[in-house]
mmCIF file with all atom_site columns, C-alpha atoms in Angstrom:
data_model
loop_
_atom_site.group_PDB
_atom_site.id
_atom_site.type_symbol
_atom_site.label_atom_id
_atom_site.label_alt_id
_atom_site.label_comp_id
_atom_site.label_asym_id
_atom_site.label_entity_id
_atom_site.label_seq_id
_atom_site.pdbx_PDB_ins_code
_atom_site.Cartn_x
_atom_site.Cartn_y
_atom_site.Cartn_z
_atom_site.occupancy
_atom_site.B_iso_or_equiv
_atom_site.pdbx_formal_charge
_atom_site.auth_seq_id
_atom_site.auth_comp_id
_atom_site.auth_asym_id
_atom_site.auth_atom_id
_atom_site.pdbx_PDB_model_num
ATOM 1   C CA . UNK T 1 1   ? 137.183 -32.399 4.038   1.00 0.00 ? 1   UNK T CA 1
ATOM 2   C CA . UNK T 1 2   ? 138.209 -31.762 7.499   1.00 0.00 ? 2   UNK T CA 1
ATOM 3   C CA . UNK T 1 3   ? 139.296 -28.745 8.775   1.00 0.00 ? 3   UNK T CA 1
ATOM 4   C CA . UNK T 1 4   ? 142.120 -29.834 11.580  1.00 0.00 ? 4   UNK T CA 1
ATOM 5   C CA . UNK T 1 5   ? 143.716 -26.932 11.037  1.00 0.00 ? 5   UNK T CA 1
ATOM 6   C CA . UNK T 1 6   ? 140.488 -24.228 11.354  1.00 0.00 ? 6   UNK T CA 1
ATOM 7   C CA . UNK T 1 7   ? 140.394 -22.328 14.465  1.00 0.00 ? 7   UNK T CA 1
ATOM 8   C CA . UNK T 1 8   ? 143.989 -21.871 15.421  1.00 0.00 ? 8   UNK T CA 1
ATOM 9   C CA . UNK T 1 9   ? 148.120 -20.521 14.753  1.00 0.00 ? 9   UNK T CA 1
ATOM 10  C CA . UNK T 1 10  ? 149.736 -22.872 13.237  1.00 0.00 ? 10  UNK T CA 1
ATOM 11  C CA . UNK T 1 11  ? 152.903 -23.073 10.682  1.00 0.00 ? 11  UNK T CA 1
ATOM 12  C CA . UNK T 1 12  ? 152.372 -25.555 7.377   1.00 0.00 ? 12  UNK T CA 1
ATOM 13  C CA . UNK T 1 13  ? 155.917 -26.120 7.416   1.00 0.00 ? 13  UNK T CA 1
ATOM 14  C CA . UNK T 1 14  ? 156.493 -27.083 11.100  1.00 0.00 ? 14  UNK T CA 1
ATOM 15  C CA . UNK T 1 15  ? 153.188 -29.303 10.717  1.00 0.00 ? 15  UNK T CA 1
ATOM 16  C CA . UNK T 1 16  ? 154.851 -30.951 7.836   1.00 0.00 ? 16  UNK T CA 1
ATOM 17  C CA . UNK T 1 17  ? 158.017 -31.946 8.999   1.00 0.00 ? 17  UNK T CA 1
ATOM 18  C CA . UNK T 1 18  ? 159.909 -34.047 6.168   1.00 0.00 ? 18  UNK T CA 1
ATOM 19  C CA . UNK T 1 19  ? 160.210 -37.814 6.768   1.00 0.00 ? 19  UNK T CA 1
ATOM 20  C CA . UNK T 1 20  ? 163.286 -39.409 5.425   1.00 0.00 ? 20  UNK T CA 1
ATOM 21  C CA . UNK T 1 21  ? 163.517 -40.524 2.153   1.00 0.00 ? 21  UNK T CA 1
ATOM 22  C CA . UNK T 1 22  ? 159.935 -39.520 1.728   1.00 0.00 ? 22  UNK T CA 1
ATOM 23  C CA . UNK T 1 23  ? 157.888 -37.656 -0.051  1.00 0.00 ? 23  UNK T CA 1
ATOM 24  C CA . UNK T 1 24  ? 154.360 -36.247 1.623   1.00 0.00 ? 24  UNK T CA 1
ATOM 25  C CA . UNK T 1 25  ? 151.146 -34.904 0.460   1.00 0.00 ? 25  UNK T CA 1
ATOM 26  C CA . UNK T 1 26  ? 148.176 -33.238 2.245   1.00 0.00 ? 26  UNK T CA 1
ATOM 27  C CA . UNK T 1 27  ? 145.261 -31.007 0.828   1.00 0.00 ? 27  UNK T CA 1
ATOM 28  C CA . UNK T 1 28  ? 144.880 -28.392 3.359   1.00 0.00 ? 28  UNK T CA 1
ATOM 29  C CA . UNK T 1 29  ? 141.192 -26.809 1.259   1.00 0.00 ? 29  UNK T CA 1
ATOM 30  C CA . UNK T 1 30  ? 139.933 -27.744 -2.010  1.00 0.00 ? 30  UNK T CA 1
ATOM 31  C CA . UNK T 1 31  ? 142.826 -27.558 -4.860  1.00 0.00 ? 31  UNK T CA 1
ATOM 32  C CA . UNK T 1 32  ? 145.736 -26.893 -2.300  1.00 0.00 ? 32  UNK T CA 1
ATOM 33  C CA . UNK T 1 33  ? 147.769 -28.930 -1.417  1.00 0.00 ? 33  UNK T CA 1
ATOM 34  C CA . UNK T 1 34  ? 151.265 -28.894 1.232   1.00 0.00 ? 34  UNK T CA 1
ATOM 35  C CA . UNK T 1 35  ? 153.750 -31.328 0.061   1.00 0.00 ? 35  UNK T CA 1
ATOM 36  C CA . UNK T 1 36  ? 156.896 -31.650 2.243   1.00 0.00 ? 36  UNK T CA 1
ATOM 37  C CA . UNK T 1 37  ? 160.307 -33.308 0.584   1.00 0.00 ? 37  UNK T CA 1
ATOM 38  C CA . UNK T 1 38  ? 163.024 -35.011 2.449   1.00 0.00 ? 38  UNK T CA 1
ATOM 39  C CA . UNK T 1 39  ? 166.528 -34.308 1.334   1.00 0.00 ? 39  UNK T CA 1
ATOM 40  C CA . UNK T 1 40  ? 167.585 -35.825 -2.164  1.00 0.00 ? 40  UNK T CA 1
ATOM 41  C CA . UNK T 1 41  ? 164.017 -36.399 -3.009  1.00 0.00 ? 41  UNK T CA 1
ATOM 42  C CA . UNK T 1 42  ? 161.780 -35.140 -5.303  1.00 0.00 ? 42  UNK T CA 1
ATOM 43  C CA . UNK T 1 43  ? 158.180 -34.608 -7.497  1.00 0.00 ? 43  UNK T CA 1
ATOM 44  C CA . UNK T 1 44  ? 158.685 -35.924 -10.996 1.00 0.00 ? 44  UNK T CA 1
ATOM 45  C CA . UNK T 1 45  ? 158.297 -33.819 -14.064 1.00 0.00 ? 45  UNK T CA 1
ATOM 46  C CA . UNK T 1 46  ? 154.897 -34.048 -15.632 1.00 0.00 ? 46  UNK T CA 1
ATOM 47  C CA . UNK T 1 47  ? 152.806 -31.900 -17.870 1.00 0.00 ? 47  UNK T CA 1
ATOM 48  C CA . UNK T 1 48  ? 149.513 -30.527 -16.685 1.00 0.00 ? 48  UNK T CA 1
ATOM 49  C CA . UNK T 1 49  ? 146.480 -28.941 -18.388 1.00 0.00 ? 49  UNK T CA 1
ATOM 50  C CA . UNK T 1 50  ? 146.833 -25.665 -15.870 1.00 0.00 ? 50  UNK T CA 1
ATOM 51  C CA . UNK T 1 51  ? 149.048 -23.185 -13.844 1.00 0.00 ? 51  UNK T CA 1
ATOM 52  C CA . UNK T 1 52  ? 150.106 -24.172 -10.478 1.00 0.00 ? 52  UNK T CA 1
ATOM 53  C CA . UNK T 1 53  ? 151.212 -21.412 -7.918  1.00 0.00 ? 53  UNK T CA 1
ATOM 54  C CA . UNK T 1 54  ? 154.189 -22.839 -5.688  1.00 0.00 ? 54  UNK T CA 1
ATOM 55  C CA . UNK T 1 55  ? 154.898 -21.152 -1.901  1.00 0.00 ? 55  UNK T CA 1
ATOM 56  C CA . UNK T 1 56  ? 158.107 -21.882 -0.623  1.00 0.00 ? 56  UNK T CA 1
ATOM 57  C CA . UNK T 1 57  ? 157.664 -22.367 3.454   1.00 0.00 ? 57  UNK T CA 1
ATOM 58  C CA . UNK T 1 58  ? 160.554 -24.065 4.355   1.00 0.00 ? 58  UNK T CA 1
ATOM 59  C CA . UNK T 1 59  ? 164.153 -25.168 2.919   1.00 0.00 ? 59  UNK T CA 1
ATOM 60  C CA . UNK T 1 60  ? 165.156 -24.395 -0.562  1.00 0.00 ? 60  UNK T CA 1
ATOM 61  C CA . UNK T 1 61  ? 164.135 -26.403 -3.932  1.00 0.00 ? 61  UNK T CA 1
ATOM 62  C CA . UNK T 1 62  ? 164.229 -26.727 -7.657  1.00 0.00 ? 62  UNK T CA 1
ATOM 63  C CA . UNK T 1 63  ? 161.317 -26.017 -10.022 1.00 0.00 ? 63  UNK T CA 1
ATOM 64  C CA . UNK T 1 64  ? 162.859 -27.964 -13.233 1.00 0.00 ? 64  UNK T CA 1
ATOM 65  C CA . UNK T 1 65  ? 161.354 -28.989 -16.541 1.00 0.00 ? 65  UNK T CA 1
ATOM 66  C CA . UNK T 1 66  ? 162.725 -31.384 -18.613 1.00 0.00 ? 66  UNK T CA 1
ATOM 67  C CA . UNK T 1 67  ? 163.918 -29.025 -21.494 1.00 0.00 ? 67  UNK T CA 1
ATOM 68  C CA . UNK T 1 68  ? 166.644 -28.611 -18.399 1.00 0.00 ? 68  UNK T CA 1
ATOM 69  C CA . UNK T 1 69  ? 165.708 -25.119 -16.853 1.00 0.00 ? 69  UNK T CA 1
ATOM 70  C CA . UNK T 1 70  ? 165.326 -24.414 -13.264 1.00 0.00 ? 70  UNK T CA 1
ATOM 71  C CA . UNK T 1 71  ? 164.781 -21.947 -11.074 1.00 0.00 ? 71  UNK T CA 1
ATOM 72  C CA . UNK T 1 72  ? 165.756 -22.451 -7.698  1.00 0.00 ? 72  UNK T CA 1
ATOM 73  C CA . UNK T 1 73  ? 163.259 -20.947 -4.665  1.00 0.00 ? 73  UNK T CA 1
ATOM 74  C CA . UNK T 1 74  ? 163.555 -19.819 -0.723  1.00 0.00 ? 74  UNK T CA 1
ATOM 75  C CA . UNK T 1 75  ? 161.562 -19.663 2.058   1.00 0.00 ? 75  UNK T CA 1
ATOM 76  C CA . UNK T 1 76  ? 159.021 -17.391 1.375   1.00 0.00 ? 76  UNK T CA 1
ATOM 77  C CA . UNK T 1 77  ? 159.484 -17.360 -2.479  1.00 0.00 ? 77  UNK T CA 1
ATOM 78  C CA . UNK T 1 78  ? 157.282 -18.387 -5.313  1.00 0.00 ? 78  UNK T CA 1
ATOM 79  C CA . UNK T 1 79  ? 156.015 -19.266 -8.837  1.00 0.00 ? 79  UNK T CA 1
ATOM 80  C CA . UNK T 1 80  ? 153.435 -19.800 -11.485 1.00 0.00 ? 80  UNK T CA 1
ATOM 81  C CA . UNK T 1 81  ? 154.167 -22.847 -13.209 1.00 0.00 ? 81  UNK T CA 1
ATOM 82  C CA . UNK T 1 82  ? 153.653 -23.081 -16.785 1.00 0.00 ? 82  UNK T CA 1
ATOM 83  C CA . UNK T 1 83  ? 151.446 -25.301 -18.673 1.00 0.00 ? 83  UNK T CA 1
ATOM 84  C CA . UNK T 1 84  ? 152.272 -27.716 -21.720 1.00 0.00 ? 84  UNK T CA 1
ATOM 85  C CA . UNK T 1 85  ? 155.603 -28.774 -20.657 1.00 0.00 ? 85  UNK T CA 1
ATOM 86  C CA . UNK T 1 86  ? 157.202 -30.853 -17.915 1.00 0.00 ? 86  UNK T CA 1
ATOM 87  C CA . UNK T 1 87  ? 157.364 -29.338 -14.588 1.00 0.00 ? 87  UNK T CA 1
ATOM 88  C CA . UNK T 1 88  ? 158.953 -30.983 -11.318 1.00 0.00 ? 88  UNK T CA 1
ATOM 89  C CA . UNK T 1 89  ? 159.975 -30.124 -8.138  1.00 0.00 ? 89  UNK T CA 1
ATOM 90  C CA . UNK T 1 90  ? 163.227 -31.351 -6.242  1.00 0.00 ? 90  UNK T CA 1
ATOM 91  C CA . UNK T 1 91  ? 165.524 -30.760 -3.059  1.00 0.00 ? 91  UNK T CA 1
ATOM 92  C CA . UNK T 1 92  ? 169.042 -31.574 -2.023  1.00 0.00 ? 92  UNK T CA 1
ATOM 93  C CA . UNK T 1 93  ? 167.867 -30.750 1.841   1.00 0.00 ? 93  UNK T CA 1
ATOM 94  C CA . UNK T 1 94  ? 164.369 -30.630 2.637   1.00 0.00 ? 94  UNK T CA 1
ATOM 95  C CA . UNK T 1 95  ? 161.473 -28.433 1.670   1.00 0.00 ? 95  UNK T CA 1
ATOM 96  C CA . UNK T 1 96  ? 157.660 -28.188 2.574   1.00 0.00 ? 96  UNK T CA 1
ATOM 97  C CA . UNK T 1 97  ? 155.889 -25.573 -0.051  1.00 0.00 ? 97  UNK T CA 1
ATOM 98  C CA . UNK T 1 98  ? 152.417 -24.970 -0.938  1.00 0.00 ? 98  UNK T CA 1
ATOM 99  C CA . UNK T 1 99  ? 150.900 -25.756 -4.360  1.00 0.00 ? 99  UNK T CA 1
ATOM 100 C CA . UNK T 1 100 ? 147.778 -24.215 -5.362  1.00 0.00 ? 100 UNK T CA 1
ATOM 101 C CA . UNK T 1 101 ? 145.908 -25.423 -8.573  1.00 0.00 ? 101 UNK T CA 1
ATOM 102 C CA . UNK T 1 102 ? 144.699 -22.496 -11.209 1.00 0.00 ? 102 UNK T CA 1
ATOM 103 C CA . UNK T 1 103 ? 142.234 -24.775 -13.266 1.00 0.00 ? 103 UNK T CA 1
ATOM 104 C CA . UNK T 1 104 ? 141.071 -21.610 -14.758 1.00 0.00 ? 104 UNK T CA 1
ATOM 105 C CA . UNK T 1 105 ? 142.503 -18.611 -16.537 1.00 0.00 ? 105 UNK T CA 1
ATOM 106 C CA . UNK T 1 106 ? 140.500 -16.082 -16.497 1.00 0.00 ? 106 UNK T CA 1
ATOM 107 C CA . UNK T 1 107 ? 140.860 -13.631 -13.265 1.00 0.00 ? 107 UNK T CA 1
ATOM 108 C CA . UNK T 1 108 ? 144.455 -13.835 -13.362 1.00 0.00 ? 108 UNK T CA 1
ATOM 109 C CA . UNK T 1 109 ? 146.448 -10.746 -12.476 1.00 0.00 ? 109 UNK T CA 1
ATOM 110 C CA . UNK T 1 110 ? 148.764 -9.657  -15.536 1.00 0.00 ? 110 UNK T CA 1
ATOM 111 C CA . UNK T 1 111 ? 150.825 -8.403  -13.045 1.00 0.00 ? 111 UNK T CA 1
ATOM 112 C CA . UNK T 1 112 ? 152.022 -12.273 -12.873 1.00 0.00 ? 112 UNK T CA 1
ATOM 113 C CA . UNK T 1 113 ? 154.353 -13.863 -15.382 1.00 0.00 ? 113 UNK T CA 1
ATOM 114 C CA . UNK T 1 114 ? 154.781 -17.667 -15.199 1.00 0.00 ? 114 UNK T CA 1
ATOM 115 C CA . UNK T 1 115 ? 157.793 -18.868 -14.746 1.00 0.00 ? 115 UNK T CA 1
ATOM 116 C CA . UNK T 1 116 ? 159.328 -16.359 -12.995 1.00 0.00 ? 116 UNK T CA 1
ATOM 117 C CA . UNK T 1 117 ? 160.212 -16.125 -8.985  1.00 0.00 ? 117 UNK T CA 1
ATOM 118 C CA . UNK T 1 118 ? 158.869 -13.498 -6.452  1.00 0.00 ? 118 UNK T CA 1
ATOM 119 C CA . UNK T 1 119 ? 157.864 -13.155 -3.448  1.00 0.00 ? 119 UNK T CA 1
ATOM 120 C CA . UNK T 1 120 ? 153.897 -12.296 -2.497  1.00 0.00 ? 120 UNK T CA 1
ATOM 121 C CA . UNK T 1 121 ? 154.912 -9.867  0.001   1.00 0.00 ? 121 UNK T CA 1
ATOM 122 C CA . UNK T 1 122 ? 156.762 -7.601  -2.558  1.00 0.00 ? 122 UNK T CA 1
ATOM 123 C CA . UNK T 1 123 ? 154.025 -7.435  -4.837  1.00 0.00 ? 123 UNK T CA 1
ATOM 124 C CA . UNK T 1 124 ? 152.098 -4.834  -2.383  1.00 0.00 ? 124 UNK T CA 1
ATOM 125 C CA . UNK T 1 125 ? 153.357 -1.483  -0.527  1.00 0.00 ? 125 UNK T CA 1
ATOM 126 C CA . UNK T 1 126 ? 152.696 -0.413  2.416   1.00 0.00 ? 126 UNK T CA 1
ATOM 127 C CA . UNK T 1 127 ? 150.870 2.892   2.646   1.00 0.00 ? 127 UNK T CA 1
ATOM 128 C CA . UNK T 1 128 ? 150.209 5.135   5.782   1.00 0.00 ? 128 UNK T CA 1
ATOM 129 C CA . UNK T 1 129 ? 146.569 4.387   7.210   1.00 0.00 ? 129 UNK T CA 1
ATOM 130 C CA . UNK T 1 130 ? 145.484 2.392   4.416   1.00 0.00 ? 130 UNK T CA 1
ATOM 131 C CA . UNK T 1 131 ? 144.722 -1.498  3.258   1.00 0.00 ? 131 UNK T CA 1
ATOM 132 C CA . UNK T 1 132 ? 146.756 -2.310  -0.098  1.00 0.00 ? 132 UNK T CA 1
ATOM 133 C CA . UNK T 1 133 ? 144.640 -5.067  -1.821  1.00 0.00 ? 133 UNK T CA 1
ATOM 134 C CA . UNK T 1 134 ? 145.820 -6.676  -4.926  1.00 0.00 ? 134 UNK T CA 1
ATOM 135 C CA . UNK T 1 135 ? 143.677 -9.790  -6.089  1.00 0.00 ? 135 UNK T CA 1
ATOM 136 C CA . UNK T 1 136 ? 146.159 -12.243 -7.755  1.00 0.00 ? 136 UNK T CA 1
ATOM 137 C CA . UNK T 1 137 ? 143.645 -14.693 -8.958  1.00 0.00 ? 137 UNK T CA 1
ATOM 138 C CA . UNK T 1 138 ? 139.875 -13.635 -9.094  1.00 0.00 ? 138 UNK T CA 1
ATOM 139 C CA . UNK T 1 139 ? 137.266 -16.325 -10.483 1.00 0.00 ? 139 UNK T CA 1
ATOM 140 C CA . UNK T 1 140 ? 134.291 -17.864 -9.549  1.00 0.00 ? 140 UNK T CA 1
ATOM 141 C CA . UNK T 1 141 ? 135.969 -21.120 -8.194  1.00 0.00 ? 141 UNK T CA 1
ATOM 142 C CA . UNK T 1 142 ? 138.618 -19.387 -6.255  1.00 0.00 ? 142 UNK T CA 1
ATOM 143 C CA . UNK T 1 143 ? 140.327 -15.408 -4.712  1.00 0.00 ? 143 UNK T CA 1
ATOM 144 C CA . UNK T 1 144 ? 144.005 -15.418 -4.544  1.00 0.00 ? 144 UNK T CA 1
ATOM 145 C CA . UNK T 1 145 ? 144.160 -12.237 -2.683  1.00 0.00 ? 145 UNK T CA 1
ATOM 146 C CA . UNK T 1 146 ? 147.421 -10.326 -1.669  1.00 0.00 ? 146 UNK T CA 1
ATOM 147 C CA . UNK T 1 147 ? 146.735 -7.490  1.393   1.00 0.00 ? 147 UNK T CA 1
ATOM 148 C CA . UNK T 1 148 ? 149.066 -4.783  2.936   1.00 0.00 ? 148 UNK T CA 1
ATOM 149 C CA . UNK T 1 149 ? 147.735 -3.439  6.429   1.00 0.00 ? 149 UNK T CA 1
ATOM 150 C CA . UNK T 1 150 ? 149.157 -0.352  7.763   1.00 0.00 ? 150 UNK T CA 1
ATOM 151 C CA . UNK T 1 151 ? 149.622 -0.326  11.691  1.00 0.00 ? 151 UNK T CA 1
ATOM 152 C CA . UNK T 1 152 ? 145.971 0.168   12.896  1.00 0.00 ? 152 UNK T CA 1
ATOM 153 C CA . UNK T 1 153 ? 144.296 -0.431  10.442  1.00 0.00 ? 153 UNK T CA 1
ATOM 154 C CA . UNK T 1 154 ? 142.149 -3.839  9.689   1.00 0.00 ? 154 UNK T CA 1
ATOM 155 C CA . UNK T 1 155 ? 139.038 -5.645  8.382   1.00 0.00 ? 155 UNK T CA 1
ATOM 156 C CA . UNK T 1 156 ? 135.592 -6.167  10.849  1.00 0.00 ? 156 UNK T CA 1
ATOM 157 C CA . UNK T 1 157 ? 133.741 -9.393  11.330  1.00 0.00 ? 157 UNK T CA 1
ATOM 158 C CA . UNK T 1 158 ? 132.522 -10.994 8.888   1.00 0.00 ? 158 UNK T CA 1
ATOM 159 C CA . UNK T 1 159 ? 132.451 -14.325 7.186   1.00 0.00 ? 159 UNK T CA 1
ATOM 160 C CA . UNK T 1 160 ? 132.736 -15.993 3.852   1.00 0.00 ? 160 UNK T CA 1
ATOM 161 C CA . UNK T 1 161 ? 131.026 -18.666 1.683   1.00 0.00 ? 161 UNK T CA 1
ATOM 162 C CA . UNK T 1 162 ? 134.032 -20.621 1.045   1.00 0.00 ? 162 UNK T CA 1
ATOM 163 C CA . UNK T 1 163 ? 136.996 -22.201 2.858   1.00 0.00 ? 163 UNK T CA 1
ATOM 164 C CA . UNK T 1 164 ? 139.847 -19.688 3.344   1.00 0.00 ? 164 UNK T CA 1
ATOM 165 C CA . UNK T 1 165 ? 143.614 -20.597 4.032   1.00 0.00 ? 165 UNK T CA 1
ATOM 166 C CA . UNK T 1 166 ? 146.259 -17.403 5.118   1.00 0.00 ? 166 UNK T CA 1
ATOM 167 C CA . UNK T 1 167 ? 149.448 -16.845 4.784   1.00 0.00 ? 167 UNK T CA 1
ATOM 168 C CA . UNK T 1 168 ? 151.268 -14.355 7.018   1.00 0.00 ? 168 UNK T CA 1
ATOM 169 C CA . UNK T 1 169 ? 153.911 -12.433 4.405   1.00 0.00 ? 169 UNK T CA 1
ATOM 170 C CA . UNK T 1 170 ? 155.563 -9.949  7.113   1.00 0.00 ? 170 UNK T CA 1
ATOM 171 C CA . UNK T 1 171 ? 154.882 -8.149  10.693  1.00 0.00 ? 171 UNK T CA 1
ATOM 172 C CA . UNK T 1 172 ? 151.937 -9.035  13.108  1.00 0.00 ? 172 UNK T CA 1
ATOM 173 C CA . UNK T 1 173 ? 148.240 -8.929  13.400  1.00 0.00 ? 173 UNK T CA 1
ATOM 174 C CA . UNK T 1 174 ? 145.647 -10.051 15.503  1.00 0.00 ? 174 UNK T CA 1
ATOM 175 C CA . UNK T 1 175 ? 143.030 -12.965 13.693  1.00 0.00 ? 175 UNK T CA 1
ATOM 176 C CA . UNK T 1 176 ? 139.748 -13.033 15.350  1.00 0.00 ? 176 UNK T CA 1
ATOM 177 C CA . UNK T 1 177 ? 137.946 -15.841 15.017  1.00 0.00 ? 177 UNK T CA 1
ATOM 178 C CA . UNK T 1 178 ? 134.514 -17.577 16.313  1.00 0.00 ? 178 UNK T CA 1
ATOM 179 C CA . UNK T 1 179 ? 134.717 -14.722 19.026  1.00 0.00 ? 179 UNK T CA 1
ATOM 180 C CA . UNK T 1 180 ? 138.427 -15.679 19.949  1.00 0.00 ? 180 UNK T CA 1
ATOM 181 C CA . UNK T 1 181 ? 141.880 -13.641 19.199  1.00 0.00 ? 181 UNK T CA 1
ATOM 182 C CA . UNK T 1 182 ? 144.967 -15.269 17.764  1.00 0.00 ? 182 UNK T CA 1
ATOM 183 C CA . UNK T 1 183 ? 148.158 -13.570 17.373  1.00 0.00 ? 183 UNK T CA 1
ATOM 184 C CA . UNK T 1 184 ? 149.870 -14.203 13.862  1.00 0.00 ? 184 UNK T CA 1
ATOM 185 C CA . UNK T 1 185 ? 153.333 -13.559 12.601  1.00 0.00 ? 185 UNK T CA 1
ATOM 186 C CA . UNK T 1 186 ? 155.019 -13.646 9.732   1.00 0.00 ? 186 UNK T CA 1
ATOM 187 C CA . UNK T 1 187 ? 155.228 -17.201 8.749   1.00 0.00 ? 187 UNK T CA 1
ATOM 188 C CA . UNK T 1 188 ? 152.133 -18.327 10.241  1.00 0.00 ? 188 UNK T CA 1
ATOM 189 C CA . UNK T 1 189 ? 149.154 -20.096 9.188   1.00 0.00 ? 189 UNK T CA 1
ATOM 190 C CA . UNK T 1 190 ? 145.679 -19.600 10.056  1.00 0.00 ? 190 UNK T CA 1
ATOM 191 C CA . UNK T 1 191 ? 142.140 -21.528 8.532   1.00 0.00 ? 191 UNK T CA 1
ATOM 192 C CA . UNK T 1 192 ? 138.977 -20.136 8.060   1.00 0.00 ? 192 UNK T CA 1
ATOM 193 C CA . UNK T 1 193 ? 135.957 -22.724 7.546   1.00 0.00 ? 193 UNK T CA 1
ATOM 194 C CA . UNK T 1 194 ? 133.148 -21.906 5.257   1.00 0.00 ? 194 UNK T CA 1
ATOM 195 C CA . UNK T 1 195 ? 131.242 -19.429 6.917   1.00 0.00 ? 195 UNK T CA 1
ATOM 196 C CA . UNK T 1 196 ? 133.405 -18.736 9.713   1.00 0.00 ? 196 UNK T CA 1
ATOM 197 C CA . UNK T 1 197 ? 133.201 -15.646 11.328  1.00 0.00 ? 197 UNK T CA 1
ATOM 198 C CA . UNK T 1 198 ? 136.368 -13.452 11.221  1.00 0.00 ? 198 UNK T CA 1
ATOM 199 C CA . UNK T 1 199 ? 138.275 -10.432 11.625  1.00 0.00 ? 199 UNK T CA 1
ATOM 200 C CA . UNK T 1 200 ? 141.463 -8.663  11.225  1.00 0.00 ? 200 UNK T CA 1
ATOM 201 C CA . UNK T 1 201 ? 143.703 -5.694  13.487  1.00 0.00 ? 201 UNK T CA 1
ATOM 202 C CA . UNK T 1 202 ? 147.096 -4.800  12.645  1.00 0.00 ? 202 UNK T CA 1
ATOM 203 C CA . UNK T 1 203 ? 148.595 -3.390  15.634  1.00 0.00 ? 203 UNK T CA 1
ATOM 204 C CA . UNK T 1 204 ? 151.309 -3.260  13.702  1.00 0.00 ? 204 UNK T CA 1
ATOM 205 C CA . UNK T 1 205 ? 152.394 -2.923  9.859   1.00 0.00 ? 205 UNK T CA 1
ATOM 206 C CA . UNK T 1 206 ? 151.434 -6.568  8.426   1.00 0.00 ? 206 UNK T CA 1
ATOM 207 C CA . UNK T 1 207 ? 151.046 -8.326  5.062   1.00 0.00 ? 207 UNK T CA 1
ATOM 208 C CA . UNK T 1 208 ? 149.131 -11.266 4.158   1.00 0.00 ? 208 UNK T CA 1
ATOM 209 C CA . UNK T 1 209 ? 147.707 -13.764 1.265   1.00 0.00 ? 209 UNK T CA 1
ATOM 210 C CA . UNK T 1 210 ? 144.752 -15.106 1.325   1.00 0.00 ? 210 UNK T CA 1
ATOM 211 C CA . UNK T 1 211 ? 143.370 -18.007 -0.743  1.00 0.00 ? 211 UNK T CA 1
ATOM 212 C CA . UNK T 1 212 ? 139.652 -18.133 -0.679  1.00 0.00 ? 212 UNK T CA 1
ATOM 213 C CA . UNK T 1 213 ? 138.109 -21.412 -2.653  1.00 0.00 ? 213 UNK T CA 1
ATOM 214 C CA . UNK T 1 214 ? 134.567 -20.922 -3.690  1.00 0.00 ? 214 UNK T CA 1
ATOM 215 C CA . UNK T 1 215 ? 133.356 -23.893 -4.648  1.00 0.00 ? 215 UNK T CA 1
#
């Protein structure tokens, strides 16, 4: 898979502007996946074999099953699907989320419920020169990780078997990369390729999730 978006700032949902009366799918790393829905369109109902864990970047939408309940997300809300029954997504305006497959289980946090909305970045608190870490999904495919910097505080180089994908929750940090510094913000992007040397420095108080895919 190629990595156009390693090595750089960027925002999913500004890369993934909707295209009228279109729906659009991209993997960004293995099992995730940025869809982006024009106005009045939407993802069908189906039923699938395992949980998938919907970001909302951009615009507002409808997670609906057949059995008629919904639950309607913001930017910067999210969900567990449920498995065995019809699940769809759907937007009056336009929406670009993130969906990340859980084809397995075990690892996940009970701190979780499907089918219920919340937001990543309230799921970890701030605390005065320390790193909050709470793993979300733990396996040996994939780490769903959520991570609360305090100002000044941060992670040193290293790197990681597997591609990694972050989401910027709240505040500002510095992402080194490849021996090169990008500034990140809440609402940002940034990819890690396999192996890819890295870094974190929160100048400031900053949250993140990171998805790290193992195999």
């Amino acid at each position: 898979m190629k990595n156009k978006y390693a090595g750089r700032t960027f925002s999913l949902a500004e890369e993934n502007a909707p295209v009228f009366g279109c729906t659009i799918s991209e993997e960004i790393v293995r099992d995730t996946f940025c869809f982006s829905l024009a106005p009045e369109t939407d993802i069908s109902a189906e039923i699938y074999p395992y949980h998938k864990f919907l970001i909302i970047g951009s615009g507002q939408a409808d997670v609906y099953s057949t059995d008629g309940k919904i639950a309607t997300l913001k930017a910067g809300q999210c969900i567990l699907t449920k498995t065995g029954i019809p699940v769809g997504v759907r937007t009056k305006d336009s929406t670009v989320y993130t969906e990340i497959i859980i084809r397995r289980n075990e690892g996940m946090n009970k701190a979780i419920t499907a089918g219920a909305v919340f937001k990543l970045a309230d799921l970890v608190p701030y605390q005065e020169n320390k790193i909050v870490n709470m793993d979300i999904i733990n396996n040996e495919k994939m780490k769903f990780v959520v991570m609360a910097f305090d100002e000044g505080t941060g992670l040193s180089e290293h790197a990681a078997p597997g591609e990694a994908l972050l989401f910027a929750l709240d505040g500002e940090a510095v992402i080194g990369y490849e021996g090169e510094a990008y500034p990140i913000k809440q609402g940002e992007n940034f990819q890690f390729a396999a192996n890819g040397r890295h870094w974190i420095k929160a100048d400031n108080k900053f949250k993140m999730a990171l998805l790290l895919t193992l195999e």
